[in-house]
């Protein structure tokens, strides 16, 4: 199913999300969406966190994807976990659809050798140019390009 | 280099460095739109430096580069059910799942991907660390 808004396509695809995958910093249900990061060809799960300024990749994922802090601007990133040092680096994300079309996004992500607490999809550098919607009845994450 | 040009280059470099510091302050505080605007102002003033170029790449808004149907779309419902019901015994480990089959598990992601790479045909697994 493709969502529309005033007759125009709002999303291009969707995929089921998982909402109880792990404790992931704190207990409770969270929304985990599927993603891929080039050049790795396996899918991973990331916590959808619209309150996070940046997306973050677990260091093991970032390292194997060749995303090293030395290639970006050093910054300090503060969140509910405290403040960590790392870099924001360009990367190529894919949101795989199990219905409709998948989306590939040239974005940016925060990477830090200190970060071993999973993957987060945040707003700047990723979600800010994507339309998205959630159907908690079907556990379905809808997405599409924001023209 | 003539002295006047040398002084101008030094001023450019100094101003570019000041802007870069200011941009970093904004980014550290999560003020990304302000940081992008500062970068625009720096370029409008004709400033140039490798540091500003790196900020430009870092702060560039994301861009959707392709929208296409997946050749073999995978519904991961079975993987999700496995994570919900079976994963607790593997806390702290990376796991690779294909449907409700556990293909690989290890303490490092590198080891899990190495196990997947040895499989023929190579599976398109869902990989996750059990916290």
PDB file of N, CA and C in Angstrom, chain A residues 20-75:
ATOM      1  N   UNK A  20      10.151  -4.604  19.848  1.00  0.00           N
ATOM      2  CA  UNK A  20      10.584  -5.094  21.162  1.00  0.00           C
ATOM      3  C   UNK A  20      11.870  -5.893  21.032  1.00  0.00           C
ATOM      4  N   UNK A  21      12.783  -5.407  20.202  1.00  0.00           N
ATOM      5  CA  UNK A  21      13.984  -6.186  19.882  1.00  0.00           C
ATOM      6  C   UNK A  21      14.957  -6.320  21.040  1.00  0.00           C
ATOM      7  N   UNK A  22      15.091  -5.315  21.841  1.00  0.00           N
ATOM      8  CA  UNK A  22      16.133  -5.414  22.856  1.00  0.00           C
ATOM      9  C   UNK A  22      15.947  -4.330  23.901  1.00  0.00           C
ATOM     10  N   UNK A  23      16.765  -4.409  24.923  1.00  0.00           N
ATOM     11  CA  UNK A  23      16.707  -3.379  25.956  1.00  0.00           C
ATOM     12  C   UNK A  23      17.261  -2.062  25.433  1.00  0.00           C
ATOM     13  N   UNK A  24      18.305  -2.108  24.609  1.00  0.00           N
ATOM     14  CA  UNK A  24      18.843  -0.964  23.890  1.00  0.00           C
ATOM     15  C   UNK A  24      18.925   0.295  24.757  1.00  0.00           C
ATOM     16  N   UNK A  25      19.823   0.289  25.674  1.00  0.00           N
ATOM     17  CA  UNK A  25      20.072   1.384  26.620  1.00  0.00           C
ATOM     18  C   UNK A  25      19.084   1.408  27.776  1.00  0.00           C
ATOM     19  N   UNK A  26      17.817   1.196  27.501  1.00  0.00           N
ATOM     20  CA  UNK A  26      16.843   1.220  28.578  1.00  0.00           C
ATOM     21  C   UNK A  26      15.705   0.276  28.208  1.00  0.00           C
ATOM     22  N   UNK A  27      15.045  -0.270  29.206  1.00  0.00           N
ATOM     23  CA  UNK A  27      13.976  -1.212  28.888  1.00  0.00           C
ATOM     24  C   UNK A  27      12.763  -0.513  28.284  1.00  0.00           C
ATOM     25  N   UNK A  28      11.921  -1.294  27.653  1.00  0.00           N
ATOM     26  CA  UNK A  28      10.702  -0.741  27.084  1.00  0.00           C
ATOM     27  C   UNK A  28      10.652  -0.919  25.593  1.00  0.00           C
ATOM     28  N   UNK A  29       9.482  -0.745  25.047  1.00  0.00           N
ATOM     29  CA  UNK A  29       9.307  -0.946  23.617  1.00  0.00           C
ATOM     30  C   UNK A  29       9.865   0.225  22.831  1.00  0.00           C
ATOM     31  N   UNK A  30      10.558  -0.093  21.778  1.00  0.00           N
ATOM     32  CA  UNK A  30      11.106   0.910  20.869  1.00  0.00           C
ATOM     33  C   UNK A  30      10.764   0.477  19.456  1.00  0.00           C
ATOM     34  N   UNK A  31      10.918   1.392  18.519  1.00  0.00           N
ATOM     35  CA  UNK A  31      10.674   1.040  17.124  1.00  0.00           C
ATOM     36  C   UNK A  31      12.012   0.830  16.426  1.00  0.00           C
ATOM     37  N   UNK A  32      12.210  -0.378  15.943  1.00  0.00           N
ATOM     38  CA  UNK A  32      13.430  -0.695  15.211  1.00  0.00           C
ATOM     39  C   UNK A  32      13.089  -0.872  13.739  1.00  0.00           C
ATOM     40  N   UNK A  33      13.776  -0.117  12.892  1.00  0.00           N
ATOM     41  CA  UNK A  33      13.536  -0.240  11.456  1.00  0.00           C
ATOM     42  C   UNK A  33      14.755  -0.865  10.781  1.00  0.00           C
ATOM     43  N   UNK A  34      14.498  -1.452   9.626  1.00  0.00           N
ATOM     44  CA  UNK A  34      15.572  -2.118   8.885  1.00  0.00           C
ATOM     45  C   UNK A  34      16.322  -1.098   8.031  1.00  0.00           C
ATOM     46  N   UNK A  35      17.628  -1.284   7.903  1.00  0.00           N
ATOM     47  CA  UNK A  35      18.395  -0.423   7.004  1.00  0.00           C
ATOM     48  C   UNK A  35      19.627  -1.176   6.519  1.00  0.00           C
ATOM     49  N   UNK A  36      20.193  -0.672   5.452  1.00  0.00           N
ATOM     50  CA  UNK A  36      21.504  -1.132   5.000  1.00  0.00           C
ATOM     51  C   UNK A  36      22.400   0.073   4.863  1.00  0.00           C
ATOM     52  N   UNK A  37      23.674  -0.125   5.037  1.00  0.00           N
ATOM     53  CA  UNK A  37      24.632   0.958   4.842  1.00  0.00           C
ATOM     54  C   UNK A  37      25.728   0.441   3.909  1.00  0.00           C
ATOM     55  N   UNK A  38      25.971   1.175   2.832  1.00  0.00           N
ATOM     56  CA  UNK A  38      26.966   0.758   1.850  1.00  0.00           C
ATOM     57  C   UNK A  38      28.358   0.799   2.486  1.00  0.00           C
ATOM     58  N   UNK A  39      29.224  -0.119   2.106  1.00  0.00           N
ATOM     59  CA  UNK A  39      29.071  -1.154   1.092  1.00  0.00           C
ATOM     60  C   UNK A  39      28.590  -2.490   1.665  1.00  0.00           C
ATOM     61  N   UNK A  40      28.164  -2.532   2.919  1.00  0.00           N
ATOM     62  CA  UNK A  40      27.730  -3.805   3.510  1.00  0.00           C
ATOM     63  C   UNK A  40      26.413  -4.229   2.851  1.00  0.00           C
ATOM     64  N   UNK A  41      26.268  -5.511   2.568  1.00  0.00           N
ATOM     65  CA  UNK A  41      25.048  -5.931   1.877  1.00  0.00           C
ATOM     66  C   UNK A  41      24.085  -6.677   2.795  1.00  0.00           C
ATOM     67  N   UNK A  42      24.354  -6.682   4.083  1.00  0.00           N
ATOM     68  CA  UNK A  42      23.413  -7.281   5.025  1.00  0.00           C
ATOM     69  C   UNK A  42      22.538  -6.176   5.635  1.00  0.00           C
ATOM     70  N   UNK A  43      21.392  -6.583   6.109  1.00  0.00           N
ATOM     71  CA  UNK A  43      20.495  -5.620   6.759  1.00  0.00           C
ATOM     72  C   UNK A  43      20.752  -5.566   8.255  1.00  0.00           C
ATOM     73  N   UNK A  44      20.565  -4.385   8.813  1.00  0.00           N
ATOM     74  CA  UNK A  44      20.689  -4.190  10.255  1.00  0.00           C
ATOM     75  C   UNK A  44      19.394  -3.559  10.775  1.00  0.00           C
ATOM     76  N   UNK A  45      19.297  -3.516  12.084  1.00  0.00           N
ATOM     77  CA  UNK A  45      18.180  -2.815  12.716  1.00  0.00           C
ATOM     78  C   UNK A  45      18.699  -1.549  13.387  1.00  0.00           C
ATOM     79  N   UNK A  46      17.904  -0.506  13.313  1.00  0.00           N
ATOM     80  CA  UNK A  46      18.250   0.742  14.003  1.00  0.00           C
ATOM     81  C   UNK A  46      17.032   1.243  14.738  1.00  0.00           C
ATOM     82  N   UNK A  47      17.283   1.826  15.881  1.00  0.00           N
ATOM     83  CA  UNK A  47      16.196   2.429  16.648  1.00  0.00           C
ATOM     84  C   UNK A  47      15.803   3.750  15.977  1.00  0.00           C
ATOM     85  N   UNK A  48      14.538   3.886  15.660  1.00  0.00           N
ATOM     86  CA  UNK A  48      14.044   5.124  15.052  1.00  0.00           C
ATOM     87  C   UNK A  48      13.925   6.173  16.144  1.00  0.00           C
ATOM     88  N   UNK A  49      14.710   7.231  16.050  1.00  0.00           N
ATOM     89  CA  UNK A  49      14.780   8.220  17.121  1.00  0.00           C
ATOM     90  C   UNK A  49      14.682   9.623  16.531  1.00  0.00           C
ATOM     91  N   UNK A  50      13.450  10.100  16.374  1.00  0.00           N
ATOM     92  CA  UNK A  50      13.278  11.423  15.760  1.00  0.00           C
ATOM     93  C   UNK A  50      13.802  12.540  16.656  1.00  0.00           C
ATOM     94  N   UNK A  51      14.053  12.222  17.929  1.00  0.00           N
ATOM     95  CA  UNK A  51      14.593  13.234  18.840  1.00  0.00           C
ATOM     96  C   UNK A  51      16.101  13.333  18.782  1.00  0.00           C
ATOM     97  N   UNK A  52      16.731  12.429  18.076  1.00  0.00           N
ATOM     98  CA  UNK A  52      18.193  12.453  17.975  1.00  0.00           C
ATOM     99  C   UNK A  52      18.608  13.385  16.842  1.00  0.00           C
ATOM    100  N   UNK A  53      19.580  14.238  17.124  1.00  0.00           N
ATOM    101  CA  UNK A  53      20.030  15.153  16.076  1.00  0.00           C
ATOM    102  C   UNK A  53      20.599  14.371  14.900  1.00  0.00           C
ATOM    103  N   UNK A  54      21.472  13.422  15.193  1.00  0.00           N
ATOM    104  CA  UNK A  54      22.137  12.662  14.139  1.00  0.00           C
ATOM    105  C   UNK A  54      21.788  11.182  14.247  1.00  0.00           C
ATOM    106  N   UNK A  55      21.941  10.491  13.145  1.00  0.00           N
ATOM    107  CA  UNK A  55      21.943   9.033  13.187  1.00  0.00           C
ATOM    108  C   UNK A  55      23.296   8.604  13.752  1.00  0.00           C
ATOM    109  N   UNK A  56      23.315   7.473  14.421  1.00  0.00           N
ATOM    110  CA  UNK A  56      24.568   6.935  14.953  1.00  0.00           C
ATOM    111  C   UNK A  56      24.676   5.480  14.528  1.00  0.00           C
ATOM    112  N   UNK A  57      25.855   5.094  14.108  1.00  0.00           N
ATOM    113  CA  UNK A  57      26.096   3.682  13.826  1.00  0.00           C
ATOM    114  C   UNK A  57      26.964   3.100  14.923  1.00  0.00           C
ATOM    115  N   UNK A  58      26.583   1.927  15.360  1.00  0.00           N
ATOM    116  CA  UNK A  58      27.442   1.179  16.273  1.00  0.00           C
ATOM    117  C   UNK A  58      28.835   1.118  15.654  1.00  0.00           C
ATOM    118  N   UNK A  59      29.863   1.277  16.473  1.00  0.00           N
ATOM    119  CA  UNK A  59      31.201   1.366  15.917  1.00  0.00           C
ATOM    120  C   UNK A  59      31.580   0.128  15.103  1.00  0.00           C
ATOM    121  N   UNK A  60      31.105  -1.048  15.517  1.00  0.00           N
ATOM    122  CA  UNK A  60      31.456  -2.255  14.747  1.00  0.00           C
ATOM    123  C   UNK A  60      30.868  -2.192  13.340  1.00  0.00           C
ATOM    124  N   UNK A  61      29.674  -1.640  13.215  1.00  0.00           N
ATOM    125  CA  UNK A  61      29.058  -1.490  11.892  1.00  0.00           C
ATOM    126  C   UNK A  61      29.800  -0.424  11.092  1.00  0.00           C
ATOM    127  N   UNK A  62      30.050   0.723  11.739  1.00  0.00           N
ATOM    128  CA  UNK A  62      30.718   1.828  11.049  1.00  0.00           C
ATOM    129  C   UNK A  62      32.101   1.417  10.553  1.00  0.00           C
ATOM    130  N   UNK A  63      32.824   0.719  11.401  1.00  0.00           N
ATOM    131  CA  UNK A  63      34.193   0.336  11.028  1.00  0.00           C
ATOM    132  C   UNK A  63      34.184  -0.588   9.810  1.00  0.00           C
ATOM    133  N   UNK A  64      33.277  -1.583   9.828  1.00  0.00           N
ATOM    134  CA  UNK A  64      33.241  -2.518   8.708  1.00  0.00           C
ATOM    135  C   UNK A  64      32.691  -1.866   7.437  1.00  0.00           C
ATOM    136  N   UNK A  65      31.933  -0.783   7.600  1.00  0.00           N
ATOM    137  CA  UNK A  65      31.441  -0.042   6.433  1.00  0.00           C
ATOM    138  C   UNK A  65      32.478   0.968   5.950  1.00  0.00           C
ATOM    139  N   UNK A  66      33.604   1.047   6.623  1.00  0.00           N
ATOM    140  CA  UNK A  66      34.669   1.963   6.215  1.00  0.00           C
ATOM    141  C   UNK A  66      34.388   3.412   6.571  1.00  0.00           C
ATOM    142  N   UNK A  67      33.539   3.627   7.568  1.00  0.00           N
ATOM    143  CA  UNK A  67      33.206   4.993   7.986  1.00  0.00           C
ATOM    144  C   UNK A  67      34.039   5.354   9.211  1.00  0.00           C
ATOM    145  N   UNK A  68      35.120   6.050   8.982  1.00  0.00           N
ATOM    146  CA  UNK A  68      36.067   6.326  10.060  1.00  0.00           C
ATOM    147  C   UNK A  68      35.985   7.787  10.501  1.00  0.00           C
ATOM    148  N   UNK A  69      36.118   8.031  11.797  1.00  0.00           N
ATOM    149  CA  UNK A  69      36.014   9.403  12.302  1.00  0.00           C
ATOM    150  C   UNK A  69      37.023  10.353  11.652  1.00  0.00           C
ATOM    151  N   UNK A  70      38.161   9.841  11.232  1.00  0.00           N
ATOM    152  CA  UNK A  70      39.191  10.718  10.654  1.00  0.00           C
ATOM    153  C   UNK A  70      38.717  11.392   9.364  1.00  0.00           C
ATOM    154  N   UNK A  71      37.695  10.831   8.721  1.00  0.00           N
ATOM    155  CA  UNK A  71      37.271  11.397   7.438  1.00  0.00           C
ATOM    156  C   UNK A  71      36.227  12.497   7.590  1.00  0.00           C
ATOM    157  N   UNK A  72      35.838  12.811   8.816  1.00  0.00           N
ATOM    158  CA  UNK A  72      34.810  13.837   9.009  1.00  0.00           C
ATOM    159  C   UNK A  72      35.240  14.899  10.004  1.00  0.00           C
ATOM    160  N   UNK A  73      34.367  15.853  10.234  1.00  0.00           N
ATOM    161  CA  UNK A  73      34.630  16.899  11.224  1.00  0.00           C
ATOM    162  C   UNK A  73      34.423  16.346  12.627  1.00  0.00           C
ATOM    163  N   UNK A  74      35.376  16.592  13.486  1.00  0.00           N
ATOM    164  CA  UNK A  74      35.250  16.145  14.880  1.00  0.00           C
ATOM    165  C   UNK A  74      34.202  17.008  15.585  1.00  0.00           C
ATOM    166  N   UNK A  75      33.280  16.339  16.242  1.00  0.00           N
ATOM    167  CA  UNK A  75      32.283  17.092  17.016  1.00  0.00           C
ATOM    168  C   UNK A  75      32.026  16.361  18.337  1.00  0.00           C
TER     169      UNK A  75
END
